[in-house]
PDB file of C-alpha atoms in Angstrom:
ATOM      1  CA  UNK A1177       0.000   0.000   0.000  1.00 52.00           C
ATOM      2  CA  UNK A1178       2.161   2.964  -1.109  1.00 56.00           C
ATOM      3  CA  UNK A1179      -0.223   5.311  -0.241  1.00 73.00           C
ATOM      4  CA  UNK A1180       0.060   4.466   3.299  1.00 80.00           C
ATOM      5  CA  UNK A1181       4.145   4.211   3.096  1.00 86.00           C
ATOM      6  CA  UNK A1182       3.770   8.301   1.182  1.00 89.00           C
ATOM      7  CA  UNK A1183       1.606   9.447   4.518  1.00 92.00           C
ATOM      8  CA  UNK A1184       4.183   7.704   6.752  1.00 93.00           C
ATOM      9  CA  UNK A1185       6.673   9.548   5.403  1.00 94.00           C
ATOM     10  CA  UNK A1186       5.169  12.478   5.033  1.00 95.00           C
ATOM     11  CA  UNK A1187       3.927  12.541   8.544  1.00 95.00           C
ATOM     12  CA  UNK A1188       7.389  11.519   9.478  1.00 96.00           C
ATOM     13  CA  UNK A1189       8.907  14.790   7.593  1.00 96.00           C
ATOM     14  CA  UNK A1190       6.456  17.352   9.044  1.00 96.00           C
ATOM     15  CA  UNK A1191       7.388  15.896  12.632  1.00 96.00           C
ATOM     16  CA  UNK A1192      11.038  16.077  11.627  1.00 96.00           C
ATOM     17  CA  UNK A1193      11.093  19.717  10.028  1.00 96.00           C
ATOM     18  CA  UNK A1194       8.077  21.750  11.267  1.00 96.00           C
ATOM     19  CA  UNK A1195       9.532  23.046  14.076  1.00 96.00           C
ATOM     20  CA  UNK A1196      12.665  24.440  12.015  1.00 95.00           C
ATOM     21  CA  UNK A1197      10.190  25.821   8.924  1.00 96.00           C
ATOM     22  CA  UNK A1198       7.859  27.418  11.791  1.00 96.00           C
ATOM     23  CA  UNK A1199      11.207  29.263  13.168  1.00 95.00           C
ATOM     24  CA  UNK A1200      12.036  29.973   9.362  1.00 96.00           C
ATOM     25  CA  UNK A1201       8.997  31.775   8.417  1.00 96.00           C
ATOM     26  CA  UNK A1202       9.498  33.610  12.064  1.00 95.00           C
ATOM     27  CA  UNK A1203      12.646  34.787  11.520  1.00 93.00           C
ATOM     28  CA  UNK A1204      11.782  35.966   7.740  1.00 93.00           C
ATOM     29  CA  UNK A1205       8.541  37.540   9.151  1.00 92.00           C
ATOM     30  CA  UNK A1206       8.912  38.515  12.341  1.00 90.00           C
ATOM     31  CA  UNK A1207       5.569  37.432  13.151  1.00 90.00           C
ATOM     32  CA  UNK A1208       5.106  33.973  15.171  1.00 91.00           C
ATOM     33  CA  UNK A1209       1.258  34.264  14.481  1.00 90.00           C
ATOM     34  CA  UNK A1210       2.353  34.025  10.937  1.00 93.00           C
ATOM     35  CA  UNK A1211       4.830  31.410  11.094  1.00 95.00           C
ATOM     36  CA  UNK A1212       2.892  29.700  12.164  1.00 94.00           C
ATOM     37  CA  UNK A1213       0.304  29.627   9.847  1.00 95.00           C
ATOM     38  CA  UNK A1214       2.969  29.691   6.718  1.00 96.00           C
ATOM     39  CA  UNK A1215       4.340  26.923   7.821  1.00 96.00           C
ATOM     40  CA  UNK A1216       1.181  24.847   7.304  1.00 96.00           C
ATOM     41  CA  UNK A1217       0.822  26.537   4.528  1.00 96.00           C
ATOM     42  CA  UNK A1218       3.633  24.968   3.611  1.00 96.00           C
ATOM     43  CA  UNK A1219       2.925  21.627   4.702  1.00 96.00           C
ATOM     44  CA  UNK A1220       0.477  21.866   2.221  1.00 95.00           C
ATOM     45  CA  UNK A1221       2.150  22.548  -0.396  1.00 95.00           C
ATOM     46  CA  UNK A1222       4.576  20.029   0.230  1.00 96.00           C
ATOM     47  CA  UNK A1223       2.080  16.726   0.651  1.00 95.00           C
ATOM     48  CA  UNK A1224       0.615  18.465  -2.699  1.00 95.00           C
ATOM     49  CA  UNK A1225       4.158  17.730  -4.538  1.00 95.00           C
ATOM     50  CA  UNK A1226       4.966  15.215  -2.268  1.00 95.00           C
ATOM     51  CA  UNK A1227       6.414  13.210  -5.234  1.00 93.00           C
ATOM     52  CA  UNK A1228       8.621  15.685  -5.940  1.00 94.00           C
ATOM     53  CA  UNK A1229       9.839  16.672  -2.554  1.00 94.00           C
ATOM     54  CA  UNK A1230      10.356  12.988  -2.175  1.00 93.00           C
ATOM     55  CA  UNK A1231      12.694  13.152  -5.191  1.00 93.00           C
ATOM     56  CA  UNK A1232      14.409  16.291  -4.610  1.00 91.00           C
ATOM     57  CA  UNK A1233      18.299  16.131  -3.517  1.00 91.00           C
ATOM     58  CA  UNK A1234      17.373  17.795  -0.011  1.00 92.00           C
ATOM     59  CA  UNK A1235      13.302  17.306   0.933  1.00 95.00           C
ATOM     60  CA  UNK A1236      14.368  20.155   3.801  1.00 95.00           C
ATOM     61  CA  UNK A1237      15.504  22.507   0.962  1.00 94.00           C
ATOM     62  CA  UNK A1238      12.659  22.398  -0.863  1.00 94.00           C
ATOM     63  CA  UNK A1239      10.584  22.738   2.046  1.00 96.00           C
ATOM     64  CA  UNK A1240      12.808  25.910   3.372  1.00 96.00           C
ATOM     65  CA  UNK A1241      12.108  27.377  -0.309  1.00 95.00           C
ATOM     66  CA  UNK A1242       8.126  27.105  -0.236  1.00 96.00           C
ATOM     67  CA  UNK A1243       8.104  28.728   3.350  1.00 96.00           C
ATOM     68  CA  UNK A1244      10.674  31.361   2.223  1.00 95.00           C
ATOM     69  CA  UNK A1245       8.378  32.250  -1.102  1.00 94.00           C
ATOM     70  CA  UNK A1246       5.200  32.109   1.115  1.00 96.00           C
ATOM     71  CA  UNK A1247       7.150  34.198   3.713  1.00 94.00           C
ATOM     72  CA  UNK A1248       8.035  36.615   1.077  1.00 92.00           C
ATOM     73  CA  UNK A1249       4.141  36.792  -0.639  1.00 91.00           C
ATOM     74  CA  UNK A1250       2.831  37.355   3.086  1.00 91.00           C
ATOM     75  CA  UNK A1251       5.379  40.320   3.619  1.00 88.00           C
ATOM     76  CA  UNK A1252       4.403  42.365   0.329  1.00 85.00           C
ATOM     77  CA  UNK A1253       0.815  41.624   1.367  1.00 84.00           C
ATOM     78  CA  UNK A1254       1.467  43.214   4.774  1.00 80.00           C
ATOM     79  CA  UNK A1255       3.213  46.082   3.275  1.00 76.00           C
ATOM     80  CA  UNK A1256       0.432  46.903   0.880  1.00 73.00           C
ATOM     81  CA  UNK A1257      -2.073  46.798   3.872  1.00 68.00           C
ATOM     82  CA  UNK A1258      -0.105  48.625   6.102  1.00 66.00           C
ATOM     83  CA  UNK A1259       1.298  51.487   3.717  1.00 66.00           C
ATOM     84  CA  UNK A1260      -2.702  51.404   2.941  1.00 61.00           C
ATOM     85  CA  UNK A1261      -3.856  51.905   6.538  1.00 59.00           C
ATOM     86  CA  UNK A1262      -0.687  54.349   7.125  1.00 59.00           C
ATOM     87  CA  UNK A1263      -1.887  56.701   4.423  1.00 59.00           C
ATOM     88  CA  UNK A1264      -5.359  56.655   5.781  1.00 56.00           C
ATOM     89  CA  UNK A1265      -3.861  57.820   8.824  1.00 55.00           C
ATOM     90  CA  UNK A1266      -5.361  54.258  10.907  1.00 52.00           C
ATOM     91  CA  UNK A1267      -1.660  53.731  11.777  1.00 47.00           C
ATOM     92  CA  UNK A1268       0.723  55.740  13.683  1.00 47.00           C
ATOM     93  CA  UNK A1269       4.356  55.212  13.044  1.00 44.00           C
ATOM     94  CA  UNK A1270       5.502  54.187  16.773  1.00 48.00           C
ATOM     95  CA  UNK A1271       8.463  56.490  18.058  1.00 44.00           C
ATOM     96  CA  UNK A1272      11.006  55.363  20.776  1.00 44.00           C
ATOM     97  CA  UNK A1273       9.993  51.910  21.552  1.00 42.00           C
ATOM     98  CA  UNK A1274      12.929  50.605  23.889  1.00 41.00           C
ATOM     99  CA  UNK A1275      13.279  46.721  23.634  1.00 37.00           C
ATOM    100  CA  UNK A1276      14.365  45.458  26.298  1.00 42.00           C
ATOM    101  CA  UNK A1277      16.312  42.691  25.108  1.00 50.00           C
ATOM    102  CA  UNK A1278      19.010  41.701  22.746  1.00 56.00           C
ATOM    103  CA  UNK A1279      17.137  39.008  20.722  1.00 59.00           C
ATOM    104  CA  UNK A1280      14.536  41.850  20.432  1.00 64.00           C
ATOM    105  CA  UNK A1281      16.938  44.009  19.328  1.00 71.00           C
ATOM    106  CA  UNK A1282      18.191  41.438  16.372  1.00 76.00           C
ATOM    107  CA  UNK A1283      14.552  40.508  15.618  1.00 79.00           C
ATOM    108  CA  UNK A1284      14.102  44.229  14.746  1.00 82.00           C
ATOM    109  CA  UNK A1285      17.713  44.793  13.487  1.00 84.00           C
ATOM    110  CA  UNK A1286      16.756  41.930  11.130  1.00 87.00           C
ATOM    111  CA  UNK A1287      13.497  43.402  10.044  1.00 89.00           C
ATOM    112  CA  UNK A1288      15.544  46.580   8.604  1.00 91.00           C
ATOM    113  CA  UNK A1289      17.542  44.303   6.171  1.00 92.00           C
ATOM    114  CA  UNK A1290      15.917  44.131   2.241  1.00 94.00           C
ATOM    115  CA  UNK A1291      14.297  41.058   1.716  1.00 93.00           C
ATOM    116  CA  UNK A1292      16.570  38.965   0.168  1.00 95.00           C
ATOM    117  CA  UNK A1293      19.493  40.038   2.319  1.00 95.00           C
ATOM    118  CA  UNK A1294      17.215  39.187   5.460  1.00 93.00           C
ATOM    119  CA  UNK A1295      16.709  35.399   3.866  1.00 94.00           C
ATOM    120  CA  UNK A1296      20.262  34.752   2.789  1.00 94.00           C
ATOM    121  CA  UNK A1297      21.373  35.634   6.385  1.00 90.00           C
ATOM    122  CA  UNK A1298      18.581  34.095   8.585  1.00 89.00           C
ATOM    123  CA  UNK A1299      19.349  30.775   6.122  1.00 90.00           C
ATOM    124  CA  UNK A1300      23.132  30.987   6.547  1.00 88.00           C
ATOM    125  CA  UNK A1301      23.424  31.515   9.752  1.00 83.00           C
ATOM    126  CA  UNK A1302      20.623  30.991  11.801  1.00 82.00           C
ATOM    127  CA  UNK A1303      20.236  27.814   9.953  1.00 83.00           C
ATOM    128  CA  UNK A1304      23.246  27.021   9.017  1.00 82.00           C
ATOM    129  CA  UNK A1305      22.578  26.043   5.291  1.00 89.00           C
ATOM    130  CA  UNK A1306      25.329  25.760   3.062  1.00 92.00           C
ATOM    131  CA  UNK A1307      25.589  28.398   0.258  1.00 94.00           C
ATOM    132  CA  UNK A1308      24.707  26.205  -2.609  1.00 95.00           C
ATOM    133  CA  UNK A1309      21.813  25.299  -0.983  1.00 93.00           C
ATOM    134  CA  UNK A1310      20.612  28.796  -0.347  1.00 95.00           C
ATOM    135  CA  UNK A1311      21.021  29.684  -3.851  1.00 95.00           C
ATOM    136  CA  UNK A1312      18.441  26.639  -4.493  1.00 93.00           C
ATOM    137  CA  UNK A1313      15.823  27.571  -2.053  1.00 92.00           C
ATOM    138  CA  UNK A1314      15.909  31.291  -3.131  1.00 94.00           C
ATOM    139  CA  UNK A1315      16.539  30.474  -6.795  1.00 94.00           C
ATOM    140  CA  UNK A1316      19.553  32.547  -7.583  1.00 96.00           C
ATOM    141  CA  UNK A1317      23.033  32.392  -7.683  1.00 97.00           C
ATOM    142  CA  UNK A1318      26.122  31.414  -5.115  1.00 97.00           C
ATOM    143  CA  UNK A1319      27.551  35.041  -5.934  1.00 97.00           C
ATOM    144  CA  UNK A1320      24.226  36.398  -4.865  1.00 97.00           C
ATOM    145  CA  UNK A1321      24.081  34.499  -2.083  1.00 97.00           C
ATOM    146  CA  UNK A1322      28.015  35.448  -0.667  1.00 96.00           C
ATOM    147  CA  UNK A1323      27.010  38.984  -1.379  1.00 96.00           C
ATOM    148  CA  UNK A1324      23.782  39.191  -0.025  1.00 96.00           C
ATOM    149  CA  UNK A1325      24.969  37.559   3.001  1.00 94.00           C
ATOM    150  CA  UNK A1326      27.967  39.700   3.092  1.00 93.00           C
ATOM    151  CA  UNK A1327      26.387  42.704   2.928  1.00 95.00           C
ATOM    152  CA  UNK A1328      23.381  41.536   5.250  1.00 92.00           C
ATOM    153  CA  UNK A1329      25.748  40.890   7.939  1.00 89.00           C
ATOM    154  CA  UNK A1330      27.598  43.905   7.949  1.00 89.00           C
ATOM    155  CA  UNK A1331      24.599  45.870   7.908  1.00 90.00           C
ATOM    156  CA  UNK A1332      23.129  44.166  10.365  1.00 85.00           C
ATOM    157  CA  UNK A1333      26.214  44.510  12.671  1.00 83.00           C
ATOM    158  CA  UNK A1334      25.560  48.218  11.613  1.00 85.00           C
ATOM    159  CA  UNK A1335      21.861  48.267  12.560  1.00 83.00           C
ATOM    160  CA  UNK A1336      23.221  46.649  16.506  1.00 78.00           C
ATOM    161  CA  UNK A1337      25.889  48.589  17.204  1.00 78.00           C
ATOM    162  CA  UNK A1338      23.297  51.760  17.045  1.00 73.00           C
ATOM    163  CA  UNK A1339      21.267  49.833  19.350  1.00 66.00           C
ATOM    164  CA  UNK A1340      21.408  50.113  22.332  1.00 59.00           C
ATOM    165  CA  UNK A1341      22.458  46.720  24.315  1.00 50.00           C
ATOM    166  CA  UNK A1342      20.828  45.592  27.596  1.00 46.00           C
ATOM    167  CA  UNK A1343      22.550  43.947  29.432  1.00 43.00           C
ATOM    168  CA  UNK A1344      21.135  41.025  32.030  1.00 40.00           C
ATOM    169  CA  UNK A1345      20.650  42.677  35.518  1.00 37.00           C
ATOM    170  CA  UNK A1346      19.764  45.903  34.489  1.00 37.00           C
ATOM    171  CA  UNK A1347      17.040  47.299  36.365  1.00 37.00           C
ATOM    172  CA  UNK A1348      14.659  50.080  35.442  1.00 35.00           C
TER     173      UNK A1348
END
């Protein structure tokens, strides 16, 4: 019964992997509520193709390049509504918000970085994917990759060293 042996597999991958797509899709977005959701979106995608995924050199790859394109159609979407609500005046731009802790700080450091330069470095180094592997999920080059994530880096060393760091045991 192969059908059986495809959902064994399949269920065997989502318990495998949906924890790391989930942080994926977090990391890209900034949004957990959305992760979390893109992420099954995801899954859904990938029991559609499951064939495929099967097939593929690296299942995980393919996987990490649905939630990335989903990640990236969700962000446009957001930035349409918001730049919507913004010029309607719903929205208020908030001014000196202090987070009060470092990964706070990166979340929002990483937020600042252009799309692309945000996935190559949340893939490279939060995830640790090799280069090549990057330039599969995000369907461009190695070069692009190095200098995306080169340039992502830096800037986002920029964007923390304007922040300002809290340390542990600092009281208010």
């Amino acid at each position: 019964m192969p059908e059986l042996g495809n959902e064994y597999a399949f269920r065997r991958f989502f318990d495998d992997h949906h924890a790391d797509l989930s942080r994926l899709a977090y990391l890209v977005t900034g949004d957990s509520q959305a992760a979390d959701d893109l992420a099954a979106d995801a899954f859904v995608e990938v029991w559609r193709h499951w064939e495929r995924v099967q097939a593929a050199d690296s299942p995980i790859a393919y996987a990490r390049g649905i939630v990335t394109n989903l990640a990236r159609q969700w962000i446009k979407k957001q930035t349409r509504e918001r730049s919507g609500l913004l010029r309607l005046g719903l929205l208020r731009r908030e001014r000196g918000e202090s987070d009060t802790s470092a990964v706070l700080d990166v979340r929002a450091a990483l937020q600042r970085l252009p799309q692309r330069r945000r996935e190559c470095v949340v893939l490279r180094y939060a995830f640790d994917v090799p280069e090549r592997e990057v330039a599969t999920i995000l369907g461009i080059s190695v070069g692009a990759v190095k200098s995306h994530t080169s340039r992502g880096a830096a800037q986002l060393s920029e964007f923390l060293r304007g922040m300002p760091l809290m340390m542990g045991g600092h009281h208010g």
